[in-house]
Amino acid sequence: MADESLFDFLHMEIVSHIYKEQQSNKEEMDNKDRAVCVSVLESMGFRVGQGLIERLTRDSPSFKDELDVMKFVCKEFWTKVFRRQVDNLRTNHQGTYVLQDNKFSLLTQLSNGKQYLDQAPKYLAFSCGIVRGALSNLGMDSVVTAEVSVMPSCKFQVVVQKL
Amino acid sequence: MSRQSNRTTDSKKMNSELFTLTYGALVTQLCKDYENDEEVNKQLDKMGYNIGVRLIEDFLARSSIGRCQDFRKTADVIAKVAFKMYLGITPSVTNWSPAGDEFSLILENNPLVDFVELPDNHSTLVYSNLLCGVLRGALEMVQMAVDVRFAQDTLRGDNVTEIRMKFIKRIEENLPAGDE
């Protein structure tokens, strides 16, 4: 069974690799480059999220409704993947959910406060993908974004797409 | 309500799956980005190296293993402590060369390849090549230059997975750890 730290090391190196490759010979990255990197990381996370939720919910009964799904994501799923539960879940009951994790596991090693705040999005793209992938396999198409104002606290916004 | 029993085991297993799934996503992405298997193998090795030079610190901090006296001790530590700590498996150390500078790690099962199958058009892909880079990078930080490669791979039809490690030389100066 793989140690937790292996994922942390691998994730950091993946982020580093993706950004290095995108930058290649250019002096600086522009916003388009950054968007490509985020998109690649997010789609990698998506596949992982799909796989994870499949394993986790293999023996579970089906969920009553969207809110039930979100609660599961905040408790069981978050615990298994990010080693703790979401601290706060808010919703407007119209398809938008905000999940707040005050000690997001992928940010705790980066900083405790405002340092490296501009770097945070790089390290959240993959996780947004994981959440979107998990929800997708549970029948919910969504757009997932993350926002950080003070590390390591992080807010994930899930907007469920209605057909 | 989360299940109370076996929560630690479940949690560890899920982390394991997070890692192996992420690794799979990485290999898939690299196959998309690079034209041929050889290039993907190279990238995996490079990335492994970058991880290895950092992993060694984590390992030394958590294992409190002192300096190894010789390559045999190094092999034992890698198999019985490092692999156990990070991948939960204990490969066997065999096939020592007469000069004592080369040995094999035999892995009965490789956690990286759970649920993985290689498609036909990737017959030369060394799926777990990251491991070679990790070992190389980690050992370089403790002053050992080694060559690491896969000699057998269950993904390519062999019965076991065999990693061959060869001691090249002792690194005398403390070179700064650079990313490749």
mmCIF file of C-alpha atoms in Angstrom, chain B:
data_model
loop_
_atom_site.group_PDB
_atom_site.id
_atom_site.type_symbol
_atom_site.label_atom_id
_atom_site.label_comp_id
_atom_site.label_asym_id
_atom_site.label_seq_id
_atom_site.Cartn_x
_atom_site.Cartn_y
_atom_site.Cartn_z
ATOM 1 C CA MET B 1 -21.958 7.599 8.085
ATOM 2 C CA SER B 2 -18.436 6.384 7.469
ATOM 3 C CA ARG B 3 -17.554 2.846 8.308
ATOM 4 C CA GLN B 4 -15.886 2.558 11.689
ATOM 5 C CA SER B 5 -14.041 -0.700 11.241
ATOM 6 C CA ASN B 6 -10.767 -0.921 9.328
ATOM 7 C CA ARG B 7 -10.787 2.780 8.737
ATOM 8 C CA THR B 8 -7.002 3.061 8.783
ATOM 9 C CA THR B 9 -6.597 0.221 6.302
ATOM 10 C CA ASP B 10 -9.287 1.654 4.054
ATOM 11 C CA SER B 11 -7.712 5.048 4.258
ATOM 12 C CA LYS B 12 -4.262 3.712 3.415
ATOM 13 C CA LYS B 13 -5.685 1.689 0.558
ATOM 14 C CA MET B 14 -7.497 4.707 -0.835
ATOM 15 C CA ASN B 15 -4.305 6.719 -0.671
ATOM 16 C CA SER B 16 -2.621 3.902 -2.483
ATOM 17 C CA GLU B 17 -5.265 4.044 -5.166
ATOM 18 C CA LEU B 18 -4.952 7.797 -5.402
ATOM 19 C CA PHE B 19 -1.259 7.327 -6.038
ATOM 20 C CA THR B 20 -1.554 4.519 -8.562
ATOM 21 C CA LEU B 21 -4.396 6.213 -10.425
ATOM 22 C CA THR B 22 -2.444 9.464 -10.539
ATOM 23 C CA TYR B 23 0.593 7.607 -11.824
ATOM 24 C CA GLY B 24 -1.563 6.039 -14.519
ATOM 25 C CA ALA B 25 -2.916 9.436 -15.503
ATOM 26 C CA LEU B 26 0.654 10.721 -15.739
ATOM 27 C CA VAL B 27 1.822 7.899 -18.008
ATOM 28 C CA THR B 28 -1.251 8.372 -20.190
ATOM 29 C CA GLN B 29 -0.561 12.090 -20.472
ATOM 30 C CA LEU B 30 3.097 11.515 -21.326
ATOM 31 C CA CYS B 31 2.115 9.022 -24.031
ATOM 32 C CA LYS B 32 -0.102 11.728 -25.478
ATOM 33 C CA ASP B 33 2.613 14.374 -25.298
ATOM 34 C CA TYR B 34 5.555 12.415 -26.651
ATOM 35 C CA GLU B 35 5.807 10.566 -29.920
ATOM 36 C CA ASN B 36 7.458 7.394 -28.836
ATOM 37 C CA ASP B 37 7.890 5.068 -25.893
ATOM 38 C CA GLU B 38 11.592 5.804 -25.598
ATOM 39 C CA GLU B 39 10.871 9.462 -24.963
ATOM 40 C CA VAL B 40 8.185 8.630 -22.404
ATOM 41 C CA ASN B 41 10.609 6.308 -20.625
ATOM 42 C CA LYS B 42 13.133 9.136 -20.506
ATOM 43 C CA GLN B 43 10.619 11.599 -19.072
ATOM 44 C CA LEU B 44 9.522 9.124 -16.423
ATOM 45 C CA ASP B 45 13.128 8.605 -15.432
ATOM 46 C CA LYS B 46 13.744 12.359 -15.251
ATOM 47 C CA MET B 47 10.665 12.969 -13.158
ATOM 48 C CA GLY B 48 11.579 10.057 -10.941
ATOM 49 C CA TYR B 49 15.008 11.564 -10.438
ATOM 50 C CA ASN B 50 13.490 14.886 -9.352
ATOM 51 C CA ILE B 51 11.268 13.054 -6.891
ATOM 52 C CA GLY B 52 14.124 10.885 -5.640
ATOM 53 C CA VAL B 53 16.356 13.796 -4.681
ATOM 54 C CA ARG B 54 13.587 15.028 -2.391
ATOM 55 C CA LEU B 55 12.286 11.679 -1.254
ATOM 56 C CA ILE B 56 15.634 10.741 0.255
ATOM 57 C CA GLU B 57 15.277 13.510 2.839
ATOM 58 C CA ASP B 58 11.846 12.259 3.813
ATOM 59 C CA PHE B 59 13.227 8.744 4.020
ATOM 60 C CA LEU B 60 16.232 9.658 6.151
ATOM 61 C CA ALA B 61 14.055 11.709 8.474
ATOM 62 C CA ARG B 62 11.541 8.947 8.982
ATOM 63 C CA SER B 63 13.740 5.894 9.076
ATOM 64 C CA SER B 64 16.719 7.093 11.111
ATOM 65 C CA ILE B 65 18.946 4.723 9.185
ATOM 66 C CA GLY B 66 22.599 5.650 9.456
ATOM 67 C CA ARG B 67 25.137 5.640 6.685
ATOM 68 C CA CYS B 68 25.399 2.288 4.902
ATOM 69 C CA GLN B 69 28.823 0.704 5.113
ATOM 70 C CA ASP B 70 28.686 -1.002 1.766
ATOM 71 C CA PHE B 71 26.529 -1.688 -1.249
ATOM 72 C CA ARG B 72 25.100 -4.859 0.287
ATOM 73 C CA LYS B 73 23.772 -2.906 3.229
ATOM 74 C CA THR B 74 22.379 -0.323 0.801
ATOM 75 C CA ALA B 75 20.534 -3.053 -1.077
ATOM 76 C CA ASP B 76 19.019 -4.362 2.157
ATOM 77 C CA VAL B 77 17.907 -0.929 3.255
ATOM 78 C CA ILE B 78 16.327 -0.223 -0.110
ATOM 79 C CA ALA B 79 14.434 -3.511 -0.144
ATOM 80 C CA LYS B 80 13.496 -3.942 3.490
ATOM 81 C CA VAL B 81 13.058 -0.361 4.674
ATOM 82 C CA ALA B 82 12.454 1.981 1.769
ATOM 83 C CA PHE B 83 10.216 -0.178 -0.391
ATOM 84 C CA LYS B 84 8.329 -1.292 2.704
ATOM 85 C CA MET B 85 7.839 2.260 3.906
ATOM 86 C CA TYR B 86 6.716 3.757 0.623
ATOM 87 C CA LEU B 87 5.134 0.966 -1.360
ATOM 88 C CA GLY B 88 4.268 -1.540 1.325
ATOM 89 C CA ILE B 89 6.175 -4.341 -0.378
ATOM 90 C CA THR B 90 9.496 -6.027 0.352
ATOM 91 C CA PRO B 91 11.289 -7.083 -2.797
ATOM 92 C CA SER B 92 13.943 -9.771 -2.489
ATOM 93 C CA VAL B 93 17.579 -8.953 -3.146
ATOM 94 C CA THR B 94 19.238 -11.500 -5.436
ATOM 95 C CA ASN B 95 21.587 -12.106 -8.344
ATOM 96 C CA TRP B 96 24.617 -10.412 -6.915
ATOM 97 C CA SER B 97 27.433 -9.967 -9.397
ATOM 98 C CA PRO B 98 30.755 -11.586 -8.401
ATOM 99 C CA ALA B 99 32.261 -8.157 -7.835
ATOM 100 C CA GLY B 100 29.400 -7.269 -5.496
ATOM 101 C CA ASP B 101 28.547 -4.139 -7.422
ATOM 102 C CA GLU B 102 25.331 -5.196 -9.032
ATOM 103 C CA PHE B 103 22.157 -6.831 -7.734
ATOM 104 C CA SER B 104 18.520 -7.393 -8.562
ATOM 105 C CA LEU B 105 15.374 -6.453 -6.714
ATOM 106 C CA ILE B 106 12.640 -8.944 -7.430
ATOM 107 C CA LEU B 107 9.131 -7.639 -6.945
ATOM 108 C CA GLU B 108 6.446 -10.306 -6.788
ATOM 109 C CA ASN B 109 3.862 -7.653 -7.334
ATOM 110 C CA ASN B 110 4.244 -4.044 -8.332
ATOM 111 C CA PRO B 111 1.648 -1.720 -6.789
ATOM 112 C CA LEU B 112 2.091 0.764 -9.625
ATOM 113 C CA VAL B 113 0.589 -1.635 -12.137
ATOM 114 C CA ASP B 114 -2.587 -2.648 -10.342
ATOM 115 C CA PHE B 115 -5.298 -2.800 -12.970
ATOM 116 C CA VAL B 116 -2.885 -1.704 -15.707
ATOM 117 C CA GLU B 117 -2.538 -3.301 -19.106
ATOM 118 C CA LEU B 118 -0.195 -2.158 -21.812
ATOM 119 C CA PRO B 119 -1.845 -1.656 -25.192
ATOM 120 C CA ASP B 120 -0.127 -3.363 -28.145
ATOM 121 C CA ASN B 121 1.304 -0.203 -29.615
ATOM 122 C CA HIS B 122 3.326 0.498 -26.463
ATOM 123 C CA SER B 123 5.399 -2.645 -26.257
ATOM 124 C CA THR B 124 8.606 -0.799 -25.434
ATOM 125 C CA LEU B 125 7.111 1.397 -22.750
ATOM 126 C CA VAL B 126 8.679 0.864 -19.352
ATOM 127 C CA TYR B 127 5.572 1.775 -17.400
ATOM 128 C CA SER B 128 7.200 1.932 -13.977
ATOM 129 C CA ASN B 129 10.331 3.715 -15.108
ATOM 130 C CA LEU B 130 9.686 6.459 -12.565
ATOM 131 C CA LEU B 131 10.969 4.016 -9.940
ATOM 132 C CA CYS B 132 14.368 3.827 -11.633
ATOM 133 C CA GLY B 133 14.705 7.587 -11.572
ATOM 134 C CA VAL B 134 13.621 7.757 -7.923
ATOM 135 C CA LEU B 135 16.250 5.224 -6.871
ATOM 136 C CA ARG B 136 18.929 6.932 -8.932
ATOM 137 C CA GLY B 137 18.099 10.409 -7.599
ATOM 138 C CA ALA B 138 17.828 9.277 -4.006
ATOM 139 C CA LEU B 139 21.136 7.426 -4.041
ATOM 140 C CA GLU B 140 22.905 10.300 -5.747
ATOM 141 C CA MET B 141 22.030 12.449 -2.740
ATOM 142 C CA VAL B 142 23.850 9.986 -0.529
ATOM 143 C CA GLN B 143 26.929 10.072 -2.710
ATOM 144 C CA MET B 144 26.296 6.983 -4.816
ATOM 145 C CA ALA B 145 26.116 7.037 -8.600
ATOM 146 C CA VAL B 146 24.072 4.052 -9.736
ATOM 147 C CA ASP B 147 22.541 2.723 -12.868
ATOM 148 C CA VAL B 148 19.001 1.411 -12.465
ATOM 149 C CA ARG B 149 16.911 -0.364 -15.024
ATOM 150 C CA PHE B 150 14.097 -2.842 -15.383
ATOM 151 C CA ALA B 151 15.330 -6.275 -16.401
ATOM 152 C CA GLN B 152 11.927 -7.949 -16.243
ATOM 153 C CA ASP B 153 8.431 -6.522 -16.174
ATOM 154 C CA THR B 154 5.176 -8.346 -15.466
ATOM 155 C CA LEU B 155 3.411 -5.830 -17.693
ATOM 156 C CA ARG B 156 5.460 -7.100 -20.602
ATOM 157 C CA GLY B 157 4.713 -10.724 -19.932
ATOM 158 C CA ASP B 158 7.485 -11.692 -17.525
ATOM 159 C CA ASN B 159 6.699 -13.673 -14.392
ATOM 160 C CA VAL B 160 8.195 -11.168 -12.037
ATOM 161 C CA THR B 161 9.332 -7.603 -12.073
ATOM 162 C CA GLU B 162 13.093 -7.310 -11.751
ATOM 163 C CA ILE B 163 14.980 -4.083 -11.167
ATOM 164 C CA ARG B 164 18.712 -4.303 -11.767
ATOM 165 C CA MET B 165 20.897 -1.878 -9.809
ATOM 166 C CA LYS B 166 24.554 -1.317 -10.576
ATOM 167 C CA PHE B 167 26.985 0.688 -8.514
ATOM 168 C CA ILE B 168 28.986 3.041 -10.726
ATOM 169 C CA LYS B 169 31.042 5.075 -8.321
ATOM 170 C CA ARG B 170 31.104 6.999 -5.102
ATOM 171 C CA ILE B 171 30.410 10.694 -5.653
ATOM 172 C CA GLU B 172 33.151 12.562 -3.860
ATOM 173 C CA GLU B 173 31.911 16.132 -3.876
ATOM 174 C CA ASN B 174 28.537 17.355 -2.697
ATOM 175 C CA LEU B 175 27.009 18.408 -5.977
ATOM 176 C CA PRO B 176 24.003 20.668 -5.613
ATOM 177 C CA ALA B 177 20.749 18.891 -6.368
ATOM 178 C CA GLY B 178 19.592 20.284 -9.656
ATOM 179 C CA ASP B 179 16.363 19.467 -11.421
ATOM 180 C CA GLU B 180 16.939 17.872 -14.759
#
